[in-house]
CSV table of C-alpha atoms in Angstrom, one decimal:
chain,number,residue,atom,x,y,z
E,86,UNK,CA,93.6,91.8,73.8
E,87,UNK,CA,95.2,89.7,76.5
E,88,UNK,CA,97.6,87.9,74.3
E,89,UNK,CA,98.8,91.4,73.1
E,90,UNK,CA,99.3,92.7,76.6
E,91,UNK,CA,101.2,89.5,77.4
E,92,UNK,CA,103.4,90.6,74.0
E,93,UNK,CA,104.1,93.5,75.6
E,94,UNK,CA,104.5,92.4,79.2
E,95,UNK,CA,107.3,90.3,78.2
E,96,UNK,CA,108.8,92.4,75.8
E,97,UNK,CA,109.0,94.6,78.6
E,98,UNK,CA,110.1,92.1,81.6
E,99,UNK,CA,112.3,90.2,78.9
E,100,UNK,CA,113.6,91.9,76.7
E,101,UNK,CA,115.2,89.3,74.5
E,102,UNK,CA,114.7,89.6,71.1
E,103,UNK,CA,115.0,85.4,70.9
E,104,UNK,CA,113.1,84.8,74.3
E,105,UNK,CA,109.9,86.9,72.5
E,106,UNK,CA,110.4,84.9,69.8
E,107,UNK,CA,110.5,81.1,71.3
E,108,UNK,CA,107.4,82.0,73.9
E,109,UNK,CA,105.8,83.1,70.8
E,110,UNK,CA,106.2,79.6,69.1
E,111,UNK,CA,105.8,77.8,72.3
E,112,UNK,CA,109.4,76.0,72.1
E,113,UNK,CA,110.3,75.4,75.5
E,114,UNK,CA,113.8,74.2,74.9
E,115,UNK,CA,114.8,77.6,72.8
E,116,UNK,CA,113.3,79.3,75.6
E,117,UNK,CA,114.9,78.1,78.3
E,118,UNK,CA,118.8,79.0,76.6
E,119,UNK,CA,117.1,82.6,75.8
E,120,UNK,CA,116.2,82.4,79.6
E,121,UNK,CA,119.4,81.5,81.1
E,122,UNK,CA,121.0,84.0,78.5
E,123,UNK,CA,119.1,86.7,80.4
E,124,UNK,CA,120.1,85.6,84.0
E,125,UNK,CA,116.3,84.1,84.8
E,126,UNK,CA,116.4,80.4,86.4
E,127,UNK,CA,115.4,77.8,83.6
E,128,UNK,CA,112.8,76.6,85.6
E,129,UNK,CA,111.0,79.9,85.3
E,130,UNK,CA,111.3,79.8,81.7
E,131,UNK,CA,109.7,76.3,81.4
E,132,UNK,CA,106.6,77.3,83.0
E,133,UNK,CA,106.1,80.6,81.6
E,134,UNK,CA,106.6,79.3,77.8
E,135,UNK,CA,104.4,75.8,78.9
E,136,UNK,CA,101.9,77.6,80.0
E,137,UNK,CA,101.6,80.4,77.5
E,138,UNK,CA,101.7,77.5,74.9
E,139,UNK,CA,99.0,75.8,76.7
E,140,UNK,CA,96.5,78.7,76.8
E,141,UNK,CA,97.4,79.3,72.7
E,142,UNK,CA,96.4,76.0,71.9
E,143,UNK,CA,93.4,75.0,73.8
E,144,UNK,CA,95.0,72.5,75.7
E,145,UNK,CA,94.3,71.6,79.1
E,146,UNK,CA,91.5,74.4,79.3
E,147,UNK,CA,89.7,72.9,81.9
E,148,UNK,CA,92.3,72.8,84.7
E,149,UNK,CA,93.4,76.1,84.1
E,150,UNK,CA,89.5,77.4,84.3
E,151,UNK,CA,89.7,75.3,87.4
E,152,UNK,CA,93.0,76.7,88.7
E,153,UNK,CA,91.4,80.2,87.6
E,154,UNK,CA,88.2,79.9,89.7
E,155,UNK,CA,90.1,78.7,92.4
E,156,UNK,CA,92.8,82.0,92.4
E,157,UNK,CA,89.4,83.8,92.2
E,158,UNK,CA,88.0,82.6,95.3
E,159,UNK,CA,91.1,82.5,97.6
E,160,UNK,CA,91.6,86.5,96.2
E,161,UNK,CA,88.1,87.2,97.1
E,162,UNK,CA,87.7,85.4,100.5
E,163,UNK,CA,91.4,87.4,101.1
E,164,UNK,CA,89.7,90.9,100.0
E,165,UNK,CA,86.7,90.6,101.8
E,166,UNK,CA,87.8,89.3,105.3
E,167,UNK,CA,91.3,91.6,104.8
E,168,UNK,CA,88.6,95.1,104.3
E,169,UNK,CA,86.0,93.3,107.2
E,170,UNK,CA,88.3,91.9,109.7
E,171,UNK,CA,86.0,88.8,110.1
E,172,UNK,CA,84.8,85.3,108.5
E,173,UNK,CA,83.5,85.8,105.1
E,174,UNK,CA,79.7,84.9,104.6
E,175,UNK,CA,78.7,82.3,101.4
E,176,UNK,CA,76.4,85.4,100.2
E,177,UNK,CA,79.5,87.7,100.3
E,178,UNK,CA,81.9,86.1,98.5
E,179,UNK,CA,78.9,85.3,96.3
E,180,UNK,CA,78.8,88.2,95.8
E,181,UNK,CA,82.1,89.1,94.3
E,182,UNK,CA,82.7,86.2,92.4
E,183,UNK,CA,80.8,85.4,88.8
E,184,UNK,CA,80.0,81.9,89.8
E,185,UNK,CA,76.6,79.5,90.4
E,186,UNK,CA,76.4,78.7,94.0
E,187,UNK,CA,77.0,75.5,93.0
E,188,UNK,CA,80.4,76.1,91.6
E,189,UNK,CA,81.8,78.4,94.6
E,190,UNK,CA,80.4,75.1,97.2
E,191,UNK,CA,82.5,72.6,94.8
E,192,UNK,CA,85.5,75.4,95.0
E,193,UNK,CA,85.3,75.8,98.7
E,194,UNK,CA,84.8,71.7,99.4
E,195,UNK,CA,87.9,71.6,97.6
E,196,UNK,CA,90.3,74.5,99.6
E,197,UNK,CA,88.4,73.1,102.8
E,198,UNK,CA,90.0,69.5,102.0
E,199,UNK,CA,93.5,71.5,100.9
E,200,UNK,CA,93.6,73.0,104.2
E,201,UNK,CA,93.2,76.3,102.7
E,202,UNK,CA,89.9,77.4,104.5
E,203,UNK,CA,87.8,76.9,107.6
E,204,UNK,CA,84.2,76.9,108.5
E,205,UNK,CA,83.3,78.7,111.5
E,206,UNK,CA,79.9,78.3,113.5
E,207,UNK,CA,77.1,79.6,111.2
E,208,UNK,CA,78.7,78.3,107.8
E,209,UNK,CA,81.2,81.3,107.8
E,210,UNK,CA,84.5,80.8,105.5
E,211,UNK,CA,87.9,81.9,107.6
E,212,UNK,CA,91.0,81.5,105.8
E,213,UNK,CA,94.0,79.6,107.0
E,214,UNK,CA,97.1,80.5,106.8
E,215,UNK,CA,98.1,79.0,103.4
E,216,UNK,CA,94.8,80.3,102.3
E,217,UNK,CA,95.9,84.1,103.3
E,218,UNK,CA,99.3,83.7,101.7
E,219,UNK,CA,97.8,82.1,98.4
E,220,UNK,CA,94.8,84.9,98.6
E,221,UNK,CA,97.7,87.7,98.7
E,222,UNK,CA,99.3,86.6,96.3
E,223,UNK,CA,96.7,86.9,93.6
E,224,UNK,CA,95.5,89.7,94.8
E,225,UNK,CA,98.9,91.4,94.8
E,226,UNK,CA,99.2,90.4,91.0
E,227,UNK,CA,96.2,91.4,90.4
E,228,UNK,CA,96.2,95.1,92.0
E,229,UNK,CA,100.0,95.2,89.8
E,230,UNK,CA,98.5,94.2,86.3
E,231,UNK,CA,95.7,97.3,86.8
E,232,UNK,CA,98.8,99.7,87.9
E,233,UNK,CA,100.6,98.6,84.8
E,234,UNK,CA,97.6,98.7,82.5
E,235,UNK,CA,96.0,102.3,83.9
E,236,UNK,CA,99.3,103.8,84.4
E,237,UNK,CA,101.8,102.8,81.5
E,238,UNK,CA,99.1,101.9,78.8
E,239,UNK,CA,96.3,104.5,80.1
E,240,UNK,CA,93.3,102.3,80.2
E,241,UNK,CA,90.5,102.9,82.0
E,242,UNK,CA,90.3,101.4,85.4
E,243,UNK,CA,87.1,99.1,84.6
E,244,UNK,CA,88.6,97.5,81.5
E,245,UNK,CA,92.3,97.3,83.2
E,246,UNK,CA,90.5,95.6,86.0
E,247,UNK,CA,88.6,93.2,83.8
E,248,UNK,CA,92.1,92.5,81.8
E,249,UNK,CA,94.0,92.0,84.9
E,250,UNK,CA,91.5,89.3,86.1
E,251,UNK,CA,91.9,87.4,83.2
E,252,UNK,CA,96.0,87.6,83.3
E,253,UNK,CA,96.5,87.1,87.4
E,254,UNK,CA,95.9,83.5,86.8
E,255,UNK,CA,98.7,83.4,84.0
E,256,UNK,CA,101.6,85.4,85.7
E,257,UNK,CA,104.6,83.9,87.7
E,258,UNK,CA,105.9,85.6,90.7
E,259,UNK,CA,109.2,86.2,89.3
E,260,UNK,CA,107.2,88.2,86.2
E,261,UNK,CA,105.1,90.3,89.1
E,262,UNK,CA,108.3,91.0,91.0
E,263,UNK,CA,109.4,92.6,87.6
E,264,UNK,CA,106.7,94.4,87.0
E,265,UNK,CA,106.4,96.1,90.2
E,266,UNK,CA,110.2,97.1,89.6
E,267,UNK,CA,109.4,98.4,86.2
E,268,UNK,CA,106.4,100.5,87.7
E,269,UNK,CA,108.5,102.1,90.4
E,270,UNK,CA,111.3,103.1,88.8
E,271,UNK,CA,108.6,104.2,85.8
E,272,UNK,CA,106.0,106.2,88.0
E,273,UNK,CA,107.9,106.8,91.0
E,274,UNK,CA,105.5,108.3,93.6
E,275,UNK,CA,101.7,107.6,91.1
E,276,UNK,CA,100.7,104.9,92.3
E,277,UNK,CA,101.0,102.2,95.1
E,278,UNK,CA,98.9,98.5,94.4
E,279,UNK,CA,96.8,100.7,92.1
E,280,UNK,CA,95.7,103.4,94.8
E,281,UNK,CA,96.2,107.0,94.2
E,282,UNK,CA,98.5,108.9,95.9
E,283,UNK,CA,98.2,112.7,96.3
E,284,UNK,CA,100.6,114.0,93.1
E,285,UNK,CA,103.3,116.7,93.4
E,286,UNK,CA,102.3,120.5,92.1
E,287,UNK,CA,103.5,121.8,89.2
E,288,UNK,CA,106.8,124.0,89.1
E,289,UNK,CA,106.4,127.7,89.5
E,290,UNK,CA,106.2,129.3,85.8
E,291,UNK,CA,106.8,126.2,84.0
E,292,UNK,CA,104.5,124.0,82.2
E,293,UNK,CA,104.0,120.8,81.0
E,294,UNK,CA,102.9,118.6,77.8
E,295,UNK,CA,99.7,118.2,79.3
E,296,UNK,CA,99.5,122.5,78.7
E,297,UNK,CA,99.8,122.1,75.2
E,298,UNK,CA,97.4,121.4,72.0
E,299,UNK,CA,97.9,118.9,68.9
E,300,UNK,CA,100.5,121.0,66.5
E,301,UNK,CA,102.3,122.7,69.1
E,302,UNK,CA,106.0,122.4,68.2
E,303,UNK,CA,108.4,122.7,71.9
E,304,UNK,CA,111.5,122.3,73.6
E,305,UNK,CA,112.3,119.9,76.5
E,306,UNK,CA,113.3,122.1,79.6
E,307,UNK,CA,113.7,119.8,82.6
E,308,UNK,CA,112.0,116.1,83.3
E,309,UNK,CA,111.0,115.3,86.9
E,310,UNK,CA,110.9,111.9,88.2
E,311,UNK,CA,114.7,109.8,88.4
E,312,UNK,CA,112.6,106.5,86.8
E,313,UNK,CA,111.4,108.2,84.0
E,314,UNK,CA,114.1,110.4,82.6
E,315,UNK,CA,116.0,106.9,82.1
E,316,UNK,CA,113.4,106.1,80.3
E,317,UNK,CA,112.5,109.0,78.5
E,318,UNK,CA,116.4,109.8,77.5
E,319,UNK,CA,116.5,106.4,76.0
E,320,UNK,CA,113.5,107.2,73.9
E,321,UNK,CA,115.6,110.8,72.2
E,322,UNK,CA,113.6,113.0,75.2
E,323,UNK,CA,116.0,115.0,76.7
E,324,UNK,CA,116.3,119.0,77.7
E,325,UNK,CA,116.8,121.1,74.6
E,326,UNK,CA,115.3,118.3,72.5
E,327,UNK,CA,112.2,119.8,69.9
E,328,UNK,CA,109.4,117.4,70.0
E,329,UNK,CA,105.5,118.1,68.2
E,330,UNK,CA,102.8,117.3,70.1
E,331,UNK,CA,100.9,114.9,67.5
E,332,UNK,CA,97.7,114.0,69.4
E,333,UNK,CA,95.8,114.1,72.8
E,334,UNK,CA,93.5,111.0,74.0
E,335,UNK,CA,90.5,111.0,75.9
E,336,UNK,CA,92.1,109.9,79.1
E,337,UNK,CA,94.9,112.3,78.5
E,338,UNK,CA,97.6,110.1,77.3
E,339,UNK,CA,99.4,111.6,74.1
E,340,UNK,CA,101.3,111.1,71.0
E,341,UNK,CA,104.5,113.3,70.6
E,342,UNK,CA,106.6,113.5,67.4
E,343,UNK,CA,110.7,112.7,68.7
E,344,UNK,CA,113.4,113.0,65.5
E,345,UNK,CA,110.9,111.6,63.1
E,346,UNK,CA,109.5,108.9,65.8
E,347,UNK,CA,106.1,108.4,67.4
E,348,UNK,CA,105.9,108.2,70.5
E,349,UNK,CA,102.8,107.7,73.0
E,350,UNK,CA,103.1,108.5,76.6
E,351,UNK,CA,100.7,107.7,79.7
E,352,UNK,CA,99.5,111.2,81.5
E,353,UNK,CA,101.9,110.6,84.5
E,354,UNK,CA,104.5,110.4,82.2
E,355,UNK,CA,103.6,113.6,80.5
E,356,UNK,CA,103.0,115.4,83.2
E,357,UNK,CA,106.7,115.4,84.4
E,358,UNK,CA,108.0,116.6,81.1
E,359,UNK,CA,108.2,120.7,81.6
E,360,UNK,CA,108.7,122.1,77.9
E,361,UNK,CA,108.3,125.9,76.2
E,362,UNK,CA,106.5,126.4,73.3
E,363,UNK,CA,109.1,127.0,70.3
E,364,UNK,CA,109.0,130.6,68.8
């Protein structure tokens, strides 16, 4: 599951037929050409095709289960003392984290030594300033991945939660930066760091994909949203165009039929699509 969503994140952030290609095989040197063909700094494309290569073949597991648990921590002592304003308490961050004790006291011993945290009086873990930053940053990828994974592939918020855990750790800043573009001009106005914001009302008289049942046959009237109708034009879905309604999913994404295509869309994305039903 995560090495497919990291096919389709970087189809997605990279489009390059030859840059999917050479991450795919892990060579670094093909890569970085495809990279700098794309306008992305080589040094970018060194780690993300090293790194993708070293999770695919088992190397150096270890250290990045280290450099996981370590994200983990910093994310959750951020969280916690962010929502608390206050030291975090061993138990809390226990709490969060799917660690022994013993682990999370080696993990803090090391950050401690890094500079990263300080104890206060009673034990308490305060971050420092590097600490905050690194915490943020994580925690920022993380809430990103779970936008991008609820909104664009309509997954459920425990699972896309789950997934985004497990990719965080993987992910470059430059990759995050892309995604968060991607999501904006996407689903302009759905979501913001994976919180809900209060959706716009449907249009007087009109009605959307999200009205219709599986067989329906309809015309496109209008789109809403300036993100998505360069999206949805490129994809054939444009006012006047006839599309089928082929299927609708559990969590309300669906399948529609587009000059003899398949295409699925997320609920948000539906929802701005205003069509008639053909007569």
């Amino acid at each position: 599951m995560v090495s497919a969503i990291c096919r389709l994140l970087r189809a997605i952030l990279f489009p390059s037929s030859h840059l999917c290609m050479h991450l795919e095989t892990g060579c670094a040197t093909k890569a970085r050409d495809a990279f700098r063909h794309s306008g992305i700094p080589a040094c970018i494309s060194v780690l993300h095709c090293a790194r993708y290569k070293w999770i695919k073949e088992g190397k150096n597991k270890p250290l990045l289960m280290r450099l996981s648990q370590r994200e983990d921590c910093l994310e959750a002592l951020y969280k916690i003392s962010s929502e608390r304003n206050r030291p975090v308490g061993f138990v809390e961050l226990s709490g969060e984290l799917q660690m022994s004790d013993e682990e999370i006291r080696s993990i803090l011993d090391e950050l401690e030594r890094e500079g990263h945290i300080a104890r206060v009086a009673g034990g308490d873990i305060m971050l420092t300033d590097s600490g905050r930053q690194r915490g943020e940053g994580v925690l920022r990828k993380h809430r990103t991945l779970e936008c991008f994974l609820t909104e664009m592939l309509g997954m459920n918020t425990d699972k896309a939660s789950q997934e985004a855990c497990r990719l965080e750790h993987d992910v470059s800043d430059e990759t995050i930066d892309r995604l968060s573009l991607y999501i904006r001009d996407s689903c302009p106005g759905a979501y913001r760091w994976g919180k809900k914001k209060e959706r716009e009302p449907s249009r007087a008289g009109m009605h959307s994909l999200l009205d219709f049942s599986e067989g329906d046959e309809l015309r496109v009237v209008s789109m809403r949203g300036p993100g998505w109708k360069r999206r949805l034009m490129d994809l054939g879905i444009i006012p006047g165009q006839t599309i089928s309604l082929k299927r609708k999913l559990r969590n309300q994404s669906i399948v529609v039929r587009v000059k003899q295509c398949d295409v699925a869309l997320s609920p948000e994305i539906a929802r701005s699509i205003f069509v008639e039903k053909r007569t």
